[in-house]
JSON list of C-alpha atoms in Angstrom, two decimals:
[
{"chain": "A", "resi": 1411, "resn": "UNK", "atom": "CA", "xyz": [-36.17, -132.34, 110.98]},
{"chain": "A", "resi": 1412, "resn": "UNK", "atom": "CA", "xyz": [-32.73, -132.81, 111.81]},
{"chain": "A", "resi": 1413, "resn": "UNK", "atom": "CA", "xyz": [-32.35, -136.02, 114.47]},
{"chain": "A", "resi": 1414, "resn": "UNK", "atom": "CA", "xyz": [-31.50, -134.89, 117.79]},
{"chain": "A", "resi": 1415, "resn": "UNK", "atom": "CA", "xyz": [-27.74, -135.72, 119.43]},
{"chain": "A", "resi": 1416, "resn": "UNK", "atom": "CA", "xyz": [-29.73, -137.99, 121.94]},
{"chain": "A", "resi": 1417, "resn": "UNK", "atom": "CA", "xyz": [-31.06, -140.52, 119.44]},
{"chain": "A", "resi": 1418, "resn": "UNK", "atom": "CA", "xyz": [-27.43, -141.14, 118.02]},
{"chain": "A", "resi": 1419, "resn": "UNK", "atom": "CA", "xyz": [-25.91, -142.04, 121.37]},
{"chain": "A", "resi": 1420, "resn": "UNK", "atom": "CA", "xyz": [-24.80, -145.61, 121.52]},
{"chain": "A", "resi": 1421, "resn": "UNK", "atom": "CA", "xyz": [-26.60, -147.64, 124.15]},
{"chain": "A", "resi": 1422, "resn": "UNK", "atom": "CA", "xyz": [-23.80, -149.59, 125.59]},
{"chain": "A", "resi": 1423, "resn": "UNK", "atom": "CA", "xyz": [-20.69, -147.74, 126.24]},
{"chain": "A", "resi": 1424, "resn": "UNK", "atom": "CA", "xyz": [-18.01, -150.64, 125.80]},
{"chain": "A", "resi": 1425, "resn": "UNK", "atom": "CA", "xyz": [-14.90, -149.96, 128.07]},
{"chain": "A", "resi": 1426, "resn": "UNK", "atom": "CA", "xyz": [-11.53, -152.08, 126.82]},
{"chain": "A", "resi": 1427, "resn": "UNK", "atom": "CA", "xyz": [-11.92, -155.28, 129.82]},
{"chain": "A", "resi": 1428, "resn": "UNK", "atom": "CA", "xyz": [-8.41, -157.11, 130.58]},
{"chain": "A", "resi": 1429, "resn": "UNK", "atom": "CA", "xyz": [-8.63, -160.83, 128.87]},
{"chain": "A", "resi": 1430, "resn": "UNK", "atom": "CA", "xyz": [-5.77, -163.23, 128.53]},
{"chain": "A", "resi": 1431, "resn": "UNK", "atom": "CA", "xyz": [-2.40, -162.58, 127.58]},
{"chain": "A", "resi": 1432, "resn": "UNK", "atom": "CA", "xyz": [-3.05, -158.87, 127.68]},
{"chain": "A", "resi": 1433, "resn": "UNK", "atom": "CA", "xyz": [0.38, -157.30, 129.30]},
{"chain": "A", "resi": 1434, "resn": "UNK", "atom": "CA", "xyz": [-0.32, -154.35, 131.93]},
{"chain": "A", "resi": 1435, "resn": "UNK", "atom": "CA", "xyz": [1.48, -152.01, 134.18]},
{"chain": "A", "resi": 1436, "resn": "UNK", "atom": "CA", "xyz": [0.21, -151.81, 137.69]},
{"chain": "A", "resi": 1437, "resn": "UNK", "atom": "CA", "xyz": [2.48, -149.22, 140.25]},
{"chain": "A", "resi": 1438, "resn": "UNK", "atom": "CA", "xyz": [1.11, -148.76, 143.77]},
{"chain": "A", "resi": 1439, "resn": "UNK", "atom": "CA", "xyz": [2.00, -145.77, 145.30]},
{"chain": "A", "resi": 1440, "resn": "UNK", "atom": "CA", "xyz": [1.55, -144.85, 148.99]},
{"chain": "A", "resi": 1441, "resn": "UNK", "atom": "CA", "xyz": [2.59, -141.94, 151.71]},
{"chain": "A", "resi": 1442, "resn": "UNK", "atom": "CA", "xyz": [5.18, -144.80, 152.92]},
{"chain": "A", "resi": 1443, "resn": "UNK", "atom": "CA", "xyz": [7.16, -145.37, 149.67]},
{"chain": "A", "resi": 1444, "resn": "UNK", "atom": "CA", "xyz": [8.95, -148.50, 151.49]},
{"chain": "A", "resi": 1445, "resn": "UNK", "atom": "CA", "xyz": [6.12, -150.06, 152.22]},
{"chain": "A", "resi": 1446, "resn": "UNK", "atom": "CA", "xyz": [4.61, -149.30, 148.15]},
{"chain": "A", "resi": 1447, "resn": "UNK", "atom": "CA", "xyz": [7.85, -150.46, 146.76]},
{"chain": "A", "resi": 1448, "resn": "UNK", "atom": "CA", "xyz": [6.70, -154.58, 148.07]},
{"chain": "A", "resi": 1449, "resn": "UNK", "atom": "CA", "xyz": [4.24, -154.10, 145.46]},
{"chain": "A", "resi": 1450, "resn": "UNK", "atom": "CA", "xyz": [5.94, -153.13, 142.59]},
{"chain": "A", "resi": 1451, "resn": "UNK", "atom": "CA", "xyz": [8.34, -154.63, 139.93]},
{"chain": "A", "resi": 1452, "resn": "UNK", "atom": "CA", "xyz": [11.23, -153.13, 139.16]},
{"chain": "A", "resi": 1453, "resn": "UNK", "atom": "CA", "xyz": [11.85, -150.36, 136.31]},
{"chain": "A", "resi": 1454, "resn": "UNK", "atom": "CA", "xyz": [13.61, -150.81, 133.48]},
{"chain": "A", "resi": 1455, "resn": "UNK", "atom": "CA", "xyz": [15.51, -148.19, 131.17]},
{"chain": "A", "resi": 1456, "resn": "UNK", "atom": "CA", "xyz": [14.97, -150.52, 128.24]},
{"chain": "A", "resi": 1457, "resn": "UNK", "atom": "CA", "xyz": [11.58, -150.72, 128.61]},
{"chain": "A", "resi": 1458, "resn": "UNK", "atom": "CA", "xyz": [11.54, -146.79, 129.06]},
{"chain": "A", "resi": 1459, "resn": "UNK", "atom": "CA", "xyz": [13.36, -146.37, 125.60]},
{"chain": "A", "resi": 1460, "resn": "UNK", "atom": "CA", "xyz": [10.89, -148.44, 124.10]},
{"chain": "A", "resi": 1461, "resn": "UNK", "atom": "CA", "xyz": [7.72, -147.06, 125.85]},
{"chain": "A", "resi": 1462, "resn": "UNK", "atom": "CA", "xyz": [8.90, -142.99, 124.51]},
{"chain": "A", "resi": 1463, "resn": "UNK", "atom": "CA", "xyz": [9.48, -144.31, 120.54]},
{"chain": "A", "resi": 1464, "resn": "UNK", "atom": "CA", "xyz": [5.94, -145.81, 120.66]},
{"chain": "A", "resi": 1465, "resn": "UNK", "atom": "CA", "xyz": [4.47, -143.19, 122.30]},
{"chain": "A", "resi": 1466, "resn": "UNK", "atom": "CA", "xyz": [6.26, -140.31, 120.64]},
{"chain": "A", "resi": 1467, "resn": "UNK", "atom": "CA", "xyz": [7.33, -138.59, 123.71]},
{"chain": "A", "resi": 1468, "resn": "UNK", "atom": "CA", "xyz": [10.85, -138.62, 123.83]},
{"chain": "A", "resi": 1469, "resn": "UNK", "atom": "CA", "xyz": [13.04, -135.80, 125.37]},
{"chain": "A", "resi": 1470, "resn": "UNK", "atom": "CA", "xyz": [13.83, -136.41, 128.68]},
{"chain": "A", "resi": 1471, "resn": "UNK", "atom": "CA", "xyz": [13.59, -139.27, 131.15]},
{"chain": "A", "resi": 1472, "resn": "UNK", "atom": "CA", "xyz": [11.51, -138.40, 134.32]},
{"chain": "A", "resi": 1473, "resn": "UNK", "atom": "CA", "xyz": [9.54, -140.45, 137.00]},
{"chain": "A", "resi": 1474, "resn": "UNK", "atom": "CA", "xyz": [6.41, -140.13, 134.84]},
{"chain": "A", "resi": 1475, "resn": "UNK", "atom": "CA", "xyz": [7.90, -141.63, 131.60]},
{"chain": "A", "resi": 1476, "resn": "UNK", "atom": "CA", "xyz": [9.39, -144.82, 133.30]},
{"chain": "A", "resi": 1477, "resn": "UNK", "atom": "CA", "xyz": [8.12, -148.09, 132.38]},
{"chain": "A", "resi": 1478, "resn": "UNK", "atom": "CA", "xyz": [8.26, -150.84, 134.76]},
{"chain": "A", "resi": 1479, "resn": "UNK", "atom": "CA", "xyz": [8.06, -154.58, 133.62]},
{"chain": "A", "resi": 1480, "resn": "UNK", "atom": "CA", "xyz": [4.68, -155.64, 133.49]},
{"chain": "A", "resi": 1481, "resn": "UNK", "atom": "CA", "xyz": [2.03, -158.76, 134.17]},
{"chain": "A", "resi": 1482, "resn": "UNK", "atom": "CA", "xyz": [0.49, -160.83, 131.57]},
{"chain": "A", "resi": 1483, "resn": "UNK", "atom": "CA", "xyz": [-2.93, -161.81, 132.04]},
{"chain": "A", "resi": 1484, "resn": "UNK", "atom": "CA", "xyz": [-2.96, -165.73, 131.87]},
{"chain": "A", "resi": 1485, "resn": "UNK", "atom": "CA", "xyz": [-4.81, -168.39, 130.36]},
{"chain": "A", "resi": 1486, "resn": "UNK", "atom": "CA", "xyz": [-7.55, -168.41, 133.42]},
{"chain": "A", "resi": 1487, "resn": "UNK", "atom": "CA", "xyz": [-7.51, -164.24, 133.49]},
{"chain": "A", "resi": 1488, "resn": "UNK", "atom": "CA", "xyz": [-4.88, -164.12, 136.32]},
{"chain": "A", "resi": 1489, "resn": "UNK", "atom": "CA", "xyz": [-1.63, -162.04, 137.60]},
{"chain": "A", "resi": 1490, "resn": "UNK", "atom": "CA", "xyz": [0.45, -163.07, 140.13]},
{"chain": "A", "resi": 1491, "resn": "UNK", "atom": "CA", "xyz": [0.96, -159.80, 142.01]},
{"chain": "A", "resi": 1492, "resn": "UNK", "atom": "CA", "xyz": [3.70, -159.62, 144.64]},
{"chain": "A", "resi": 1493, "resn": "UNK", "atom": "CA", "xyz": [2.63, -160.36, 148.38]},
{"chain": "A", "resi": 1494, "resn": "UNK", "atom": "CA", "xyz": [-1.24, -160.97, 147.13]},
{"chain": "A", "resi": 1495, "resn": "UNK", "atom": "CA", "xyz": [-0.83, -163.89, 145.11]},
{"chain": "A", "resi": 1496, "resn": "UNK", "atom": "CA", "xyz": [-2.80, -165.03, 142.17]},
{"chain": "A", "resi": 1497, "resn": "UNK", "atom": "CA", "xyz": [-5.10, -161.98, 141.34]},
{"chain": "A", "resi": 1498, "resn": "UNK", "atom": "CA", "xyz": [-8.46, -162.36, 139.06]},
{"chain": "A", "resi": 1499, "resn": "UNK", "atom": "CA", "xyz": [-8.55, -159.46, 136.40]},
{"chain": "A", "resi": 1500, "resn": "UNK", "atom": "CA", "xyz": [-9.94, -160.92, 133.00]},
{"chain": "A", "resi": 1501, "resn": "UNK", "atom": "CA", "xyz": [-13.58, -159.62, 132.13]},
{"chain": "A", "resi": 1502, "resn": "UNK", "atom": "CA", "xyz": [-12.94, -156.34, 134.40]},
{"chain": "A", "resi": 1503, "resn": "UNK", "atom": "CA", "xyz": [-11.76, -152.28, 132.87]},
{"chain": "A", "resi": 1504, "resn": "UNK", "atom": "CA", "xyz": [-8.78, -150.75, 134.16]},
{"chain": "A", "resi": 1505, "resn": "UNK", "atom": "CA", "xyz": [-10.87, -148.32, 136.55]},
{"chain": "A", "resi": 1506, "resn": "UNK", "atom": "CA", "xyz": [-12.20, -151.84, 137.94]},
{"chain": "A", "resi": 1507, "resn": "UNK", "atom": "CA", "xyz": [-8.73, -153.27, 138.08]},
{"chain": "A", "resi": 1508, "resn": "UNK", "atom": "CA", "xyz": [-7.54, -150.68, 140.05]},
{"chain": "A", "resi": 1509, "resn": "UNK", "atom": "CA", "xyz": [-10.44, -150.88, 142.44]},
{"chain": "A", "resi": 1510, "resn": "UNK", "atom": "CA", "xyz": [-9.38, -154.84, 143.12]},
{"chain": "A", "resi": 1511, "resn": "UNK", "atom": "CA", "xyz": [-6.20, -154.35, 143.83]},
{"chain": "A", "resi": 1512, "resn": "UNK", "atom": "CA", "xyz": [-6.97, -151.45, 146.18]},
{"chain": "A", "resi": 1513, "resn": "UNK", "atom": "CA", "xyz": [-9.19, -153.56, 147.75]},
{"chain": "A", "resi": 1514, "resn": "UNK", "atom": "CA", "xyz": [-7.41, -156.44, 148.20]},
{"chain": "A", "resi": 1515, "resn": "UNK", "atom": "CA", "xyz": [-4.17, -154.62, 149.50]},
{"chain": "A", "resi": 1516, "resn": "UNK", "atom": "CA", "xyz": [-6.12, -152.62, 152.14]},
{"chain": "A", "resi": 1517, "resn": "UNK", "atom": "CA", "xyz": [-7.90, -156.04, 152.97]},
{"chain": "A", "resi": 1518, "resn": "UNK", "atom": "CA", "xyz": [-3.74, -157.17, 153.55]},
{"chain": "A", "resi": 1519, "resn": "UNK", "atom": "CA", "xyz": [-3.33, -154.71, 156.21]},
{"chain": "A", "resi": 1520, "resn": "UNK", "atom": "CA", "xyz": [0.13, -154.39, 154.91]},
{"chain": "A", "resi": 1521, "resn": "UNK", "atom": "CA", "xyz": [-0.66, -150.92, 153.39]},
{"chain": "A", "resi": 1522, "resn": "UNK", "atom": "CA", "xyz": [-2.75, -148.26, 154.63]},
{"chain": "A", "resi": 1523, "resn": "UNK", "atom": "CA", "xyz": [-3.50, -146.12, 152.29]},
{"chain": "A", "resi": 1524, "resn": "UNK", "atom": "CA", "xyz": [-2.86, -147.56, 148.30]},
{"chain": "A", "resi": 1525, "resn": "UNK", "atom": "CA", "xyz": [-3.67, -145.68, 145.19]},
{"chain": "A", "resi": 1526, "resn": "UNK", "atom": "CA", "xyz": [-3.10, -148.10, 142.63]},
{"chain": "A", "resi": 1527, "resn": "UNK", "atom": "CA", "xyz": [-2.42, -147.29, 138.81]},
{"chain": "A", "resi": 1528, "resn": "UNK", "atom": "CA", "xyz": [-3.02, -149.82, 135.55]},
{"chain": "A", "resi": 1529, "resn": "UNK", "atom": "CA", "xyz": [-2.39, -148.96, 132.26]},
{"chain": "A", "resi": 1530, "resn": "UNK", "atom": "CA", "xyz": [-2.28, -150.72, 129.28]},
{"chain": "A", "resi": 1531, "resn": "UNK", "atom": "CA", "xyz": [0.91, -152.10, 127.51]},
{"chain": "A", "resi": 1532, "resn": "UNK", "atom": "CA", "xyz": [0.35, -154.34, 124.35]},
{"chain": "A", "resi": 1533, "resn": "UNK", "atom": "CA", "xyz": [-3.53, -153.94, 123.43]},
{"chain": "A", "resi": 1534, "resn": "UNK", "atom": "CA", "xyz": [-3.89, -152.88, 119.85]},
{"chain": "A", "resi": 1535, "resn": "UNK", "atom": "CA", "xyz": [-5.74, -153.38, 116.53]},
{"chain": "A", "resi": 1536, "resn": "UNK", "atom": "CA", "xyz": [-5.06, -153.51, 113.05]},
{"chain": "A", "resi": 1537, "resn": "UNK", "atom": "CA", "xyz": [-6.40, -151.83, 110.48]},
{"chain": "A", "resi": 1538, "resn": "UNK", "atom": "CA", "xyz": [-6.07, -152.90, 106.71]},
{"chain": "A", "resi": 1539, "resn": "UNK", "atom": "CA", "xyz": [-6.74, -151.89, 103.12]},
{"chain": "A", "resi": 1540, "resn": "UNK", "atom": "CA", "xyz": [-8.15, -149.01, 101.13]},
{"chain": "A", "resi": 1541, "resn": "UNK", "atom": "CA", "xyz": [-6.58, -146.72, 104.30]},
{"chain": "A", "resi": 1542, "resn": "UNK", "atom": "CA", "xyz": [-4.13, -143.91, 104.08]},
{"chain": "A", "resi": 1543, "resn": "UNK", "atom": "CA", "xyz": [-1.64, -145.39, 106.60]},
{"chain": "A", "resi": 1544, "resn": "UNK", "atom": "CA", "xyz": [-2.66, -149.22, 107.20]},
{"chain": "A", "resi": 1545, "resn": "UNK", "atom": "CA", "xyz": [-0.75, -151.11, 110.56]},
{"chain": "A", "resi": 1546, "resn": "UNK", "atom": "CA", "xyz": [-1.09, -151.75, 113.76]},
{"chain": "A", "resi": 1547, "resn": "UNK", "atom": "CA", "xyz": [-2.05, -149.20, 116.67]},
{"chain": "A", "resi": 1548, "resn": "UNK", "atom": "CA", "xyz": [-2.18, -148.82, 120.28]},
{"chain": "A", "resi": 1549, "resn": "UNK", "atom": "CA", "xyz": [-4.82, -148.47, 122.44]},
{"chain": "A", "resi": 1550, "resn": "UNK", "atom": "CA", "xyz": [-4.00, -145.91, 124.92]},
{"chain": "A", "resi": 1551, "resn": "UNK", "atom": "CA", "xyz": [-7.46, -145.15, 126.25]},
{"chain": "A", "resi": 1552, "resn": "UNK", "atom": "CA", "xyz": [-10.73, -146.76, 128.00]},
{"chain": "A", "resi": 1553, "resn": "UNK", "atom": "CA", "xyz": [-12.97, -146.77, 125.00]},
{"chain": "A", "resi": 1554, "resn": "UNK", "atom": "CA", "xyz": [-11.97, -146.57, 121.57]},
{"chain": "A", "resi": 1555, "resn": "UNK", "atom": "CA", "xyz": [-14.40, -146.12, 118.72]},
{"chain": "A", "resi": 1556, "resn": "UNK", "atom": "CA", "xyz": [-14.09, -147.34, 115.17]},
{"chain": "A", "resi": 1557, "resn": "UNK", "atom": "CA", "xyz": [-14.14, -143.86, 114.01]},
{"chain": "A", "resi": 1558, "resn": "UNK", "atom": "CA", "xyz": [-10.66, -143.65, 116.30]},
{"chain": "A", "resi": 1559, "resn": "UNK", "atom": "CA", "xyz": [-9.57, -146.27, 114.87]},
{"chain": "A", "resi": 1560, "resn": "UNK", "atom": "CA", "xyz": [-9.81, -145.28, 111.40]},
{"chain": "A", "resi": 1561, "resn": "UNK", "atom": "CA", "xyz": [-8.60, -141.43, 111.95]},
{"chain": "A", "resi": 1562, "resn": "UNK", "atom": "CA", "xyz": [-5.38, -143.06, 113.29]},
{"chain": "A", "resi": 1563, "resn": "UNK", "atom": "CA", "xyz": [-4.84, -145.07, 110.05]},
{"chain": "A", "resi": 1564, "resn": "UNK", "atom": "CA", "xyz": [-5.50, -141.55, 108.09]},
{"chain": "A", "resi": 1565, "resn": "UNK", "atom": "CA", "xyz": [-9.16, -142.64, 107.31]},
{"chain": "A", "resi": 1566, "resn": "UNK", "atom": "CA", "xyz": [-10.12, -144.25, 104.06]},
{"chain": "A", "resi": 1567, "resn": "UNK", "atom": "CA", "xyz": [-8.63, -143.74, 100.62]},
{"chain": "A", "resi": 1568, "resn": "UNK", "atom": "CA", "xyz": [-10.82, -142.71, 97.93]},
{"chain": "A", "resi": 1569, "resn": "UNK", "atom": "CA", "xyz": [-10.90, -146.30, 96.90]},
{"chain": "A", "resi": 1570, "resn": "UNK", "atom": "CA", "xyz": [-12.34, -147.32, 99.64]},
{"chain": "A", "resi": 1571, "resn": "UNK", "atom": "CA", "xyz": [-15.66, -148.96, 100.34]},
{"chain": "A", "resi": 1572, "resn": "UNK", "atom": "CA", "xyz": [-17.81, -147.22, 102.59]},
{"chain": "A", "resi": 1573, "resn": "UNK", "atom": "CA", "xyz": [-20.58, -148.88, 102.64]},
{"chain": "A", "resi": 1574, "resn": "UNK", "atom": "CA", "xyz": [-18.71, -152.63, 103.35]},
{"chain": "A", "resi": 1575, "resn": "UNK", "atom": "CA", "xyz": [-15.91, -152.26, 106.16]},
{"chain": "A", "resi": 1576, "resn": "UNK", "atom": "CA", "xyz": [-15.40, -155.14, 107.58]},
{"chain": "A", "resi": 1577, "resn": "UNK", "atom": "CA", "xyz": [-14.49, -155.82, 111.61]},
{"chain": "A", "resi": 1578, "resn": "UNK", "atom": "CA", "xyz": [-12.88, -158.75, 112.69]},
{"chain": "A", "resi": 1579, "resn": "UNK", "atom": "CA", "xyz": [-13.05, -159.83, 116.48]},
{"chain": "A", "resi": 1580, "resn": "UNK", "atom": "CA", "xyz": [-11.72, -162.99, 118.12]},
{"chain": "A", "resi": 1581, "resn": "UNK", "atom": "CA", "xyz": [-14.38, -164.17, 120.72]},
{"chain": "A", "resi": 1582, "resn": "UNK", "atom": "CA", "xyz": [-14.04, -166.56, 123.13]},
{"chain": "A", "resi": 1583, "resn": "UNK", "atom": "CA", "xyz": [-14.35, -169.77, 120.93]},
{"chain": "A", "resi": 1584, "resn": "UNK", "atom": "CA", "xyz": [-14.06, -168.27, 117.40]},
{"chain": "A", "resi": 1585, "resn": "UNK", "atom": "CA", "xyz": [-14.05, -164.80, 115.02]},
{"chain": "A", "resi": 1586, "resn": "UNK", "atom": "CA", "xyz": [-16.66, -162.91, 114.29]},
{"chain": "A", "resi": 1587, "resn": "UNK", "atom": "CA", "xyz": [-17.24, -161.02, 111.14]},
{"chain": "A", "resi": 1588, "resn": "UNK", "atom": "CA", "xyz": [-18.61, -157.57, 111.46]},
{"chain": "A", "resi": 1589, "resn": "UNK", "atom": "CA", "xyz": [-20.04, -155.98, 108.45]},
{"chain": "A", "resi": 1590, "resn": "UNK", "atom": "CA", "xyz": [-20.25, -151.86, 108.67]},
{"chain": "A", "resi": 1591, "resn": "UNK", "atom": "CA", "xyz": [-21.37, -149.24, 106.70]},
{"chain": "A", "resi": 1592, "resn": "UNK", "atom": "CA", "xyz": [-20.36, -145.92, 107.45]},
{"chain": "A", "resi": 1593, "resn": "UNK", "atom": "CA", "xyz": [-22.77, -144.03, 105.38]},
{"chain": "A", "resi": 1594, "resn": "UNK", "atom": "CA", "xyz": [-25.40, -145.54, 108.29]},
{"chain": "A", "resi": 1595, "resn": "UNK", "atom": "CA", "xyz": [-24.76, -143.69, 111.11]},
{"chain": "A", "resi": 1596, "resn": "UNK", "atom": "CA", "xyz": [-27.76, -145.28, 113.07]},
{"chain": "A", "resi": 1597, "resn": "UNK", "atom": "CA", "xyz": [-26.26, -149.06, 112.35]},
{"chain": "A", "resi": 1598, "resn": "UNK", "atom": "CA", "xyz": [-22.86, -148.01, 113.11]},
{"chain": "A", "resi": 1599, "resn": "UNK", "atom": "CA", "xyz": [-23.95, -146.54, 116.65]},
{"chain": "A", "resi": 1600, "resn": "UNK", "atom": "CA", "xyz": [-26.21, -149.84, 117.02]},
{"chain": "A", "resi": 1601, "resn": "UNK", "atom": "CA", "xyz": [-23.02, -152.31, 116.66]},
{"chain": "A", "resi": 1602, "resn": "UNK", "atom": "CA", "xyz": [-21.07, -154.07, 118.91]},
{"chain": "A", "resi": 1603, "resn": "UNK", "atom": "CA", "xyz": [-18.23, -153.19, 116.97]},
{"chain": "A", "resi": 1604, "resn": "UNK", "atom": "CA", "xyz": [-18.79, -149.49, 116.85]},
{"chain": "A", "resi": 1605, "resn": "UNK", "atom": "CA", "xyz": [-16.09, -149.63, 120.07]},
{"chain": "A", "resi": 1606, "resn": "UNK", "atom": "CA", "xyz": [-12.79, -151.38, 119.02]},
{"chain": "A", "resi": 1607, "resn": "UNK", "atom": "CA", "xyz": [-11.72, -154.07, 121.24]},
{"chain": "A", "resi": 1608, "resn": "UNK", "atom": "CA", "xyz": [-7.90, -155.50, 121.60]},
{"chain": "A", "resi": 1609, "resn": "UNK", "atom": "CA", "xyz": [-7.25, -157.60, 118.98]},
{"chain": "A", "resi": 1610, "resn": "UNK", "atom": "CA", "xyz": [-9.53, -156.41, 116.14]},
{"chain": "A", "resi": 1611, "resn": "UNK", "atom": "CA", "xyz": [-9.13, -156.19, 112.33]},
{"chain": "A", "resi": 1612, "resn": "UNK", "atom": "CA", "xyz": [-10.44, -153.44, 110.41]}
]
């Protein structure tokens, strides 16, 4: 029989967490747009030029499509956020960095009501080799699987290797080598690496 959906579910859904020098967007919006506007940096048409080739989206500039200048994440996982101060984000997703910074500005009671929006603006990985269109990509979700990954770089040429792709991901002290074989759709489910992180090599 035919294994059920259930079985092939990875255990640990791995959501992209913020680590050092990631760059981000945060934009805090309120029903009092003066008061918001503390909180934010300042948009740039530049940026916004930039942000629609990457993308793709092009055509006309609207509120949505701006890009504001963002905040690296520094060597001991902070931002320094306008107002707040030094804020701690490394280790956390960008739901839970949005939850923070909530929190903390209500906890200011400078702003009553914040909705607070982070999104990603340099994380990537790179994919190399026996694939149709090797480079480096964006990631412009939560979660990204190494089946993601590899649709994006047009999936593997006939030459390649199946059963030995290789993941490389920087950890905290050094790399680690992941060894993969797509044929194995049990060990690839099993792996850390089945969700791509920022930074990896395929």
């Amino acid at each position: 029989d035919a294994p059920h959906n259930a079985e092939l579910t990875p255990l640990k859904v791995d959501y992209i967490r913020l680590q050092p020098t990631d760059q981000i967007s945060i934009v805090v919006n309120s029903r009092d747009p003066q008061v918001a506007s503390m909180f934010n940096l300042p948009y740039y048409g530049k940026r916004l030029a930039e942000s629609q080739s990457l993308t793709g989206t092009g055509g006309n500039m609207s509120a949505n499509s701006q890009s504001i200048s963002g905040y690296t994440v520094d060597s001991h996982g902070d931002i320094d956020f306008p107002v707040l101060g030094k804020i701690h984000l490394a280790g956390l997703t960008r739901e839970e960095a949005e939850n923070s910074i909530e929190t903390l500005l209500i906890k200011s009671r400078q702003i009553k009501d914040p909705v607070v929006i982070v999104e990603f603006m340099n994380l990537g990985f790179s994919v190399l080799g026996e694939v149709s269109r090797p480079g480096r990509y964006k990631i412009d979700r939560d979660r990204f699987t190494l089946f993601d990954a590899l649709s994006l770089a047009g999936d593997l040429t006939i030459n390649g290797q199946r059963e030995d792709v290789a993941l490389v991901r920087h950890e905290v002290e050094h790399d680690v080598l992941y060894r993969l074989n797509l044929l194995d759709i049990e060990q690839i489910y099993a792996s850390p690496a089945f969700y791509v992180q920022q930074g990896d090599v395929i």
